């Protein structure tokens, strides 16, 4: 079994999803309501933030996804006591933080990129940290140079070995002036989680300002941190000696919300996403409307639907917030295969995030991926050296095929394509999808999808 298939099975098992493939009979609109809870890309970081405190934290809206299980495992390996008093509520008690044994950390290696964010908190609590080889989706090189350079600027000593990275703080970490080469989400979080307890002031330039980062800042402020978000992507953090635990409800998962919205459009359906709010999705909503999708902002969610008639092609460039998120392009591209004409999507954040389009082509799509940006197209987002472009020509009817999930968002787009396609598809490696989509099998059932799971394990997923 290759490592992707192993990762997929591990991810599936972590949330009790034993089946690693699904057979879908497509061509039927998805209709109904699904609820989204806390964002994967906030919840996992909020869990790490609990390490910085000297009293317990309570996090609400925690989804049942395998990335949460990975971070829980890593926190427990470091002595954090984790309890769940009610569904979606975690209490994280850092009173007895200890260094973890290599084997305990390594058991989680390769599963997620979150371990890199343990560095600052562990350096503050223990004076040292060990980070195993990092995982996450295979969507580009995904280096960690911004993270390590920032940690060095705070005074950490970084030693790399074949097993991972060992960091020490011979003296107390001190505030620093840091400018990121790119507004990286993870590196901004790294700086925040380290600067809050460093001695003195940190000024971070070219910071990421995604809504999940604003929510992390809100959490840190509840804990006692002093953080100001200033114009032009500057964040100033005044370090404090100690932090206390927080109580917080996580911001909703806008990537999951956008994925269900795309599923409604691609299948000609009508899906209400409970828990979604407009502010965080404004850029997505504009594009959704331009393509021809309809939406209605409700008191407790957003309803998305295909109004009938042809869809329109669009030009999209992925970008950092407030631009069009890189995580939204994969699900939306499935709907673009049904638009009348040529759509162009420039991926400017990751250098390898169109791998999923091969499977869509097998299902009848006409998508051509260019390894560099298309010079002929005028656009808003600056050109980047490693960017790629996908040209989607539609409409092309989709038909069933056997496809294999390559990564989290690409995998969800395979599900959508199989649901939109006429005929039967088998999607394998679906465990990867459980890294970021809570109870997606149950939600598909709620929306009236027609599918089967391998018979021996079918009941395991109905949770
Ligand atoms: N980069 C570097 N060096 C670094 C860090 C990043 O060159 O040290 C580059 C990356 O290679 C990439 C770009 O900077 O080309 C942006 O990466 P960023 O650090 O912003 O991404 P991340 O923090 O690793 C998070 C989300 C991703 C999401 C991106 C962009 C988490 C756990 N992951 O990744 O989510 O696509 O921000 O918004 O928060 C997903 O949910 O499927 C997912 C991949």
XYZ file of C-alpha atoms and ligand atoms in Angstrom:
507
model
C 0.000 0.000 0.000
C 1.433 3.428 -0.854
C 1.722 6.232 1.687
C -1.291 8.167 0.360
C -3.521 5.124 0.749
C -2.090 4.557 4.250
C -2.733 8.190 5.206
C -6.252 7.848 3.872
C -6.984 4.713 5.908
C -5.484 6.237 9.046
C -7.550 9.403 8.559
C -10.704 7.360 8.013
C -10.047 5.197 11.068
C -9.443 8.240 13.282
C -13.070 9.294 12.853
C -14.428 5.747 12.826
C -14.949 5.676 9.051
C -13.794 2.195 8.134
C -14.844 2.329 4.501
C -12.233 3.831 2.207
C -14.307 3.904 -0.962
C -17.785 4.916 -2.003
C -19.825 3.967 -5.062
C -21.967 6.836 -6.304
C -24.877 6.732 -8.735
C -24.815 10.287 -10.020
C -26.951 12.620 -12.072
C -29.330 13.552 -9.248
C -29.543 16.995 -7.643
C -28.503 17.274 -3.997
C -31.215 18.947 -1.962
C -31.587 19.695 1.726
C -29.724 21.218 4.645
C -26.353 20.459 6.204
C -24.732 22.079 9.230
C -21.115 23.189 9.296
C -19.248 23.550 12.569
C -15.882 25.061 13.467
C -13.260 25.584 10.764
C -10.570 22.908 10.519
C -8.078 25.696 9.891
C -8.962 27.463 13.143
C -9.918 24.647 15.506
C -6.616 22.816 15.185
C -4.672 26.043 15.883
C -6.954 26.991 18.781
C -6.197 23.599 20.316
C -2.458 24.335 20.067
C -3.005 27.787 21.637
C -4.298 26.063 24.788
C -0.692 24.937 25.384
C 0.300 28.545 26.101
C -1.943 28.906 29.161
C -1.625 27.916 32.778
C -5.346 27.105 33.164
C -7.774 24.969 31.054
C -9.441 26.205 27.865
C -12.845 25.290 26.459
C -13.330 25.179 22.703
C -16.813 24.850 21.208
C -17.991 23.949 17.706
C -15.208 21.374 17.260
C -15.955 19.171 14.235
C -15.445 15.419 14.206
C -12.634 15.327 11.645
C -9.418 13.387 11.657
C -7.154 16.473 11.787
C -8.725 17.223 15.197
C -7.954 13.647 16.249
C -4.308 14.090 15.153
C -3.871 17.311 17.135
C -5.618 15.774 20.166
C -3.150 12.874 19.997
C -0.184 15.228 19.817
C -1.450 17.384 22.681
C -2.068 14.324 24.858
C 1.445 13.098 24.048
C 2.628 16.404 25.544
C 0.652 15.947 28.758
C -2.440 18.031 27.909
C -5.570 16.446 29.414
C -8.453 16.599 26.933
C -12.101 15.985 27.826
C -15.298 16.348 25.905
C -18.291 17.255 28.077
C -20.718 17.540 25.135
C -20.593 16.975 21.374
C -18.267 19.524 19.797
C -16.963 20.815 23.147
C -13.357 20.163 24.171
C -11.707 21.077 27.450
C -7.933 21.242 27.185
C -5.943 21.315 30.420
C -2.243 22.227 30.034
C -1.363 22.027 33.767
C 1.134 19.200 33.212
C 2.844 19.888 29.888
C 5.789 17.553 29.316
C 8.141 16.700 26.473
C 6.718 13.822 24.428
C 8.593 10.634 23.564
C 9.736 10.425 19.969
C 7.585 7.343 19.292
C 4.443 9.127 20.514
C 5.072 12.140 18.298
C 6.175 10.029 15.377
C 2.913 8.058 15.509
C 1.284 11.257 14.258
C 4.031 12.259 11.846
C 3.068 12.566 8.203
C -0.567 13.177 9.071
C -0.822 16.925 9.379
C 1.156 20.165 9.184
C -0.072 21.362 12.565
C 2.936 19.998 14.590
C 5.058 22.912 13.334
C 2.794 25.239 15.337
C 3.700 23.467 18.586
C 7.183 25.076 18.421
C 6.540 28.451 20.070
C 4.238 27.186 22.830
C 6.586 24.283 23.686
C 9.627 26.560 23.689
C 7.821 28.822 26.169
C 6.611 25.948 28.351
C 9.597 23.592 28.224
C 12.502 25.422 26.616
C 12.625 22.861 23.804
C 10.493 21.261 21.111
C 10.762 18.385 18.659
C 8.794 18.404 15.423
C 8.491 15.279 13.292
C 8.489 15.143 9.503
C 5.394 17.076 8.402
C 2.394 15.870 6.432
C -0.671 17.594 5.026
C -1.994 17.531 1.482
C 0.456 16.993 -1.362
C -0.298 20.173 -3.222
C 3.195 21.620 -3.671
C 6.533 21.782 -1.865
C 4.977 23.324 1.241
C 8.283 24.356 2.819
C 8.590 25.636 6.400
C 11.397 28.155 5.879
C 9.215 31.135 6.942
C 8.382 29.310 10.178
C 11.977 28.423 11.034
C 13.317 31.874 10.136
C 10.684 33.477 12.375
C 11.548 31.137 15.267
C 15.242 31.946 14.828
C 14.397 35.674 14.920
C 12.811 35.102 18.371
C 16.082 33.494 19.528
C 15.316 29.788 19.021
C 18.117 27.449 17.952
C 17.018 25.087 15.185
C 18.720 21.736 14.502
C 17.505 19.478 11.715
C 17.956 15.707 11.743
C 16.623 12.913 9.558
C 13.840 12.303 12.111
C 12.633 15.872 12.369
C 13.542 19.247 13.817
C 14.815 19.897 17.324
C 14.458 23.426 18.719
C 15.810 24.944 21.881
C 15.571 28.331 23.541
C 18.798 28.791 25.495
C 17.519 32.204 26.632
C 13.965 33.458 26.946
C 12.473 34.154 23.496
C 12.438 37.854 22.653
C 10.153 39.905 20.389
C 11.381 40.518 16.839
C 10.721 42.501 13.668
C 9.685 39.977 11.046
C 8.607 40.447 7.449
C 7.161 37.409 5.692
C 8.110 36.941 2.016
C 4.460 35.928 1.389
C 1.414 36.368 3.679
C 1.543 32.729 4.785
C -1.304 31.585 7.013
C 0.787 29.085 8.957
C 3.807 31.390 9.395
C 1.540 34.200 10.648
C 0.071 31.773 13.192
C 3.578 30.672 14.144
C 4.564 34.272 14.878
C 1.367 34.936 16.863
C 1.689 31.792 18.972
C 5.328 32.593 19.739
C 5.217 36.387 20.117
C 2.388 36.453 22.677
C 4.713 35.204 25.414
C 8.053 36.484 24.091
C 9.748 39.302 25.963
C 9.055 42.688 24.354
C 7.275 43.690 21.168
C 7.019 41.870 17.844
C 6.107 43.603 14.611
C 4.992 41.261 11.850
C 4.855 42.681 8.319
C 3.099 41.080 5.326
C 0.932 39.000 7.673
C -1.960 36.820 6.542
C -5.325 38.223 7.658
C -7.658 35.302 6.936
C -10.820 35.174 9.098
C -9.403 32.097 10.862
C -6.364 34.175 11.859
C -8.614 36.933 13.201
C -10.429 34.263 15.236
C -7.110 32.974 16.587
C -6.195 36.555 17.563
C -9.562 36.830 19.347
C -8.750 33.661 21.284
C -5.285 34.902 22.222
C -6.770 38.215 23.366
C -9.210 36.297 25.603
C -6.143 34.541 27.036
C -4.545 37.867 28.007
C -2.473 38.698 24.917
C -2.055 42.211 23.515
C -2.273 42.134 19.712
C -3.103 44.976 17.338
C -3.967 44.438 13.711
C -2.813 47.523 11.836
C -3.267 48.677 8.225
C -1.306 47.076 5.380
C -0.962 43.578 6.833
C 0.988 44.676 9.928
C 0.348 42.929 13.251
C 1.956 44.173 16.468
C 2.159 41.862 19.467
C 3.263 43.011 22.933
C 4.518 39.968 24.805
C 3.117 39.115 28.251
C 4.504 36.843 31.004
C 1.568 34.465 31.370
C -1.672 33.565 29.622
C -4.853 31.972 30.985
C -7.270 29.514 29.374
C -10.033 30.689 27.032
C -13.641 29.806 26.286
C -14.434 30.236 22.609
C -16.784 29.081 19.856
C -14.835 28.466 16.663
C -15.597 30.377 13.476
C -17.517 28.212 10.943
C -15.695 26.291 8.229
C -15.982 28.497 5.152
C -14.149 25.949 3.014
C -16.702 23.277 3.820
C -19.524 25.778 3.221
C -18.118 26.720 -0.202
C -17.752 23.038 -1.052
C -21.438 22.286 -0.402
C -22.377 25.445 -2.328
C -20.365 24.146 -5.293
C -22.050 20.746 -4.944
C -25.477 22.420 -5.183
C -24.436 24.200 -8.386
C -22.740 21.228 -10.060
C -25.627 18.830 -9.382
C -28.384 21.327 -10.231
C -29.493 21.158 -6.605
C -30.431 23.326 -3.649
C -28.440 23.162 -0.390
C -28.790 25.258 2.741
C -25.549 25.428 4.686
C -26.448 25.997 8.324
C -23.884 27.974 10.299
C -22.406 29.782 7.254
C -22.210 33.580 7.387
C -21.890 36.100 4.582
C -18.876 38.208 5.638
C -16.346 35.393 5.420
C -17.683 34.217 2.061
C -18.133 37.557 0.255
C -15.540 36.896 -2.433
C -16.874 33.391 -3.018
C -20.463 34.671 -3.205
C -19.539 37.208 -5.906
C -18.011 34.484 -8.067
C -20.933 32.133 -7.367
C -23.311 34.807 -8.641
C -21.167 35.508 -11.734
C -21.190 31.801 -12.629
C -24.974 31.826 -12.404
C -25.597 30.326 -8.976
C -28.196 31.834 -6.656
C -27.883 32.302 -2.914
C -29.943 33.704 -0.116
C -28.391 34.811 3.167
C -30.577 33.487 6.002
C -30.588 34.163 9.747
C -28.800 30.898 10.477
C -27.030 29.960 7.254
C -26.894 30.484 3.506
C -29.049 28.747 0.904
C -27.284 27.965 -2.398
C -29.015 26.726 -5.525
C -28.878 26.290 -9.289
C -31.707 28.356 -10.754
C -31.823 26.354 -14.017
C -30.528 27.513 -17.375
C -26.912 27.733 -18.514
C -23.965 28.575 -16.253
C -21.468 31.270 -17.291
C -17.673 30.917 -17.547
C -15.455 33.013 -15.227
C -11.846 34.107 -14.709
C -10.533 33.410 -11.208
C -7.186 33.974 -9.539
C -6.701 32.335 -6.173
C -5.187 34.635 -3.582
C -4.736 35.281 0.102
C -7.668 36.840 1.979
C -9.651 38.849 0.982
C -9.054 37.233 -2.410
C -10.556 34.025 -3.757
C -9.230 31.217 -1.537
C -7.123 28.482 -3.067
C -9.299 25.920 -1.227
C -12.398 27.027 -3.147
C -11.151 26.443 -6.678
C -11.284 22.618 -6.662
C -14.987 22.214 -5.824
C -16.031 25.152 -8.003
C -14.150 23.834 -11.057
C -16.580 20.903 -11.175
C -19.454 23.356 -11.709
C -17.348 25.270 -14.278
C -17.202 22.129 -16.452
C -20.923 22.819 -17.029
C -20.541 26.540 -17.877
C -20.977 27.615 -21.497
C -17.521 28.651 -22.704
C -13.977 28.921 -21.411
C -13.212 29.543 -17.733
C -9.635 30.214 -16.590
C -8.491 29.561 -13.030
C -5.035 30.779 -12.012
C -3.704 29.046 -8.905
C -1.225 31.505 -7.392
C -0.884 30.196 -3.808
C 0.283 26.591 -4.359
C 2.344 25.347 -7.281
C 0.646 21.963 -7.661
C -3.049 22.147 -6.915
C -4.647 21.019 -10.183
C -3.783 17.300 -9.921
C -7.432 16.521 -9.228
C -8.439 17.701 -12.732
C -7.062 14.503 -14.321
C -9.912 12.516 -12.789
C -12.445 15.119 -13.939
C -11.117 14.727 -17.482
C -11.566 10.950 -17.164
C -15.185 11.717 -16.322
C -15.628 13.752 -19.501
C -14.433 17.252 -18.542
C -12.255 19.327 -20.853
C -9.617 20.871 -18.579
C -6.141 21.804 -19.763
C -3.559 22.637 -17.100
C -0.734 25.034 -18.013
C 2.411 24.917 -15.874
C 2.696 28.715 -15.895
C 0.207 31.592 -15.876
C -1.451 32.724 -19.096
C 0.222 35.999 -20.070
C -2.682 37.070 -22.287
C -5.096 37.453 -19.400
C -5.471 40.770 -17.588
C -6.085 40.320 -13.897
C -5.938 41.792 -10.415
C -3.643 39.389 -8.525
C 0.123 39.805 -9.139
C 1.749 37.065 -11.202
C 3.808 34.584 -9.168
C 6.685 32.466 -10.464
C 5.210 29.071 -9.605
C 1.615 29.709 -10.580
C -0.407 27.392 -12.811
C -3.488 27.942 -14.941
C -6.397 25.623 -15.694
C -8.552 26.281 -18.739
C -11.969 24.647 -18.418
C -14.066 24.449 -21.560
C -17.714 23.594 -21.135
C -20.280 22.398 -21.075
C -19.235 18.756 -21.282
C -21.521 16.082 -19.861
C -19.812 14.136 -17.067
C -20.001 10.346 -16.896
C -19.143 7.915 -14.102
C -15.565 6.640 -13.619
C -13.371 5.013 -10.973
C -11.269 7.735 -9.394
C -8.864 8.029 -6.504
C -8.796 10.953 -4.084
C -5.446 12.809 -4.335
C -5.881 15.340 -1.483
C -8.540 16.865 0.743
C -10.151 19.532 -1.463
C -9.420 17.692 -4.713
C -11.094 14.673 -3.141
C -14.254 16.561 -2.347
C -14.336 17.778 -5.954
C -14.188 14.130 -7.064
C -17.225 13.410 -4.910
C -19.081 16.359 -6.438
C -18.139 15.258 -9.963
C -19.336 11.712 -9.262
C -22.620 13.079 -7.886
C -23.091 15.306 -10.954
C -22.068 12.645 -13.498
C -24.504 10.325 -15.254
C -23.854 6.703 -14.284
C -21.853 5.051 -11.553
C -18.480 6.077 -10.105
C -16.297 4.564 -7.437
C -14.271 7.063 -5.451
C -11.453 5.478 -3.429
C -9.163 6.895 -0.705
C -12.145 8.828 0.679
C -10.582 8.652 4.152
C -8.535 11.704 3.149
C -11.802 13.655 2.922
C -12.514 12.925 6.597
C -9.455 15.062 7.455
C -11.575 18.142 6.856
C -15.218 17.306 6.132
C -17.217 16.292 9.175
C -19.513 13.272 8.750
C -19.622 13.822 5.001
C -21.180 10.417 4.365
C -24.094 11.259 6.663
C -24.447 14.668 5.047
C -24.541 13.131 1.557
C -27.308 10.846 2.804
C -29.210 13.853 4.236
C -28.996 15.551 0.841
C -30.495 12.558 -0.951
C -27.327 11.320 -2.666
C -27.572 7.833 -4.133
C -24.517 5.833 -3.040
C -23.291 2.582 -1.557
C -20.464 1.728 0.787
C -18.659 -1.616 0.743
C -21.233 -3.898 2.381
C -19.054 -5.223 5.228
C -18.533 -1.746 6.605
C -21.611 0.180 5.502
C -22.978 0.557 9.028
C -19.710 1.961 10.408
C -20.157 5.261 8.692
C -23.683 5.991 9.822
C -22.552 7.868 12.865
N 5.228 28.838 2.171
C 6.592 28.866 2.077
N 7.313 28.741 3.217
C 6.737 28.590 4.435
C 5.330 28.574 4.536
C 4.588 28.696 3.373
O 7.152 28.996 0.984
O 7.456 28.467 5.446
C 4.429 28.946 0.941
C 3.638 27.655 0.684
O 4.450 26.682 0.055
C 2.501 28.128 -0.170
C 2.250 29.532 0.369
O 3.418 29.913 1.099
O 2.892 28.199 -1.514
C 1.044 29.659 1.277
O 1.116 28.720 2.327
P 0.480 28.993 3.763
O 1.572 28.960 4.767
O -0.398 30.192 3.694
O -0.426 27.711 3.916
P -0.570 26.765 5.195
O -0.592 27.555 6.432
O 0.377 25.635 5.068
C -3.171 26.927 5.336
C -4.286 25.935 5.300
C -4.474 25.451 3.876
C -4.799 26.657 3.005
C -3.680 27.678 3.113
C -3.991 28.958 2.343
C -4.152 24.904 7.458
C -3.847 23.695 8.255
N -3.941 24.797 6.154
O -2.013 26.211 4.896
O -5.578 24.584 3.904
O -4.942 26.231 1.666
O -3.478 28.033 4.492
O -5.117 29.574 2.850
O -4.597 25.932 7.983
C -6.876 22.772 3.310
O -7.620 23.093 4.245
O -7.162 21.886 2.448
C -5.595 23.439 3.162
C -4.609 22.999 2.378
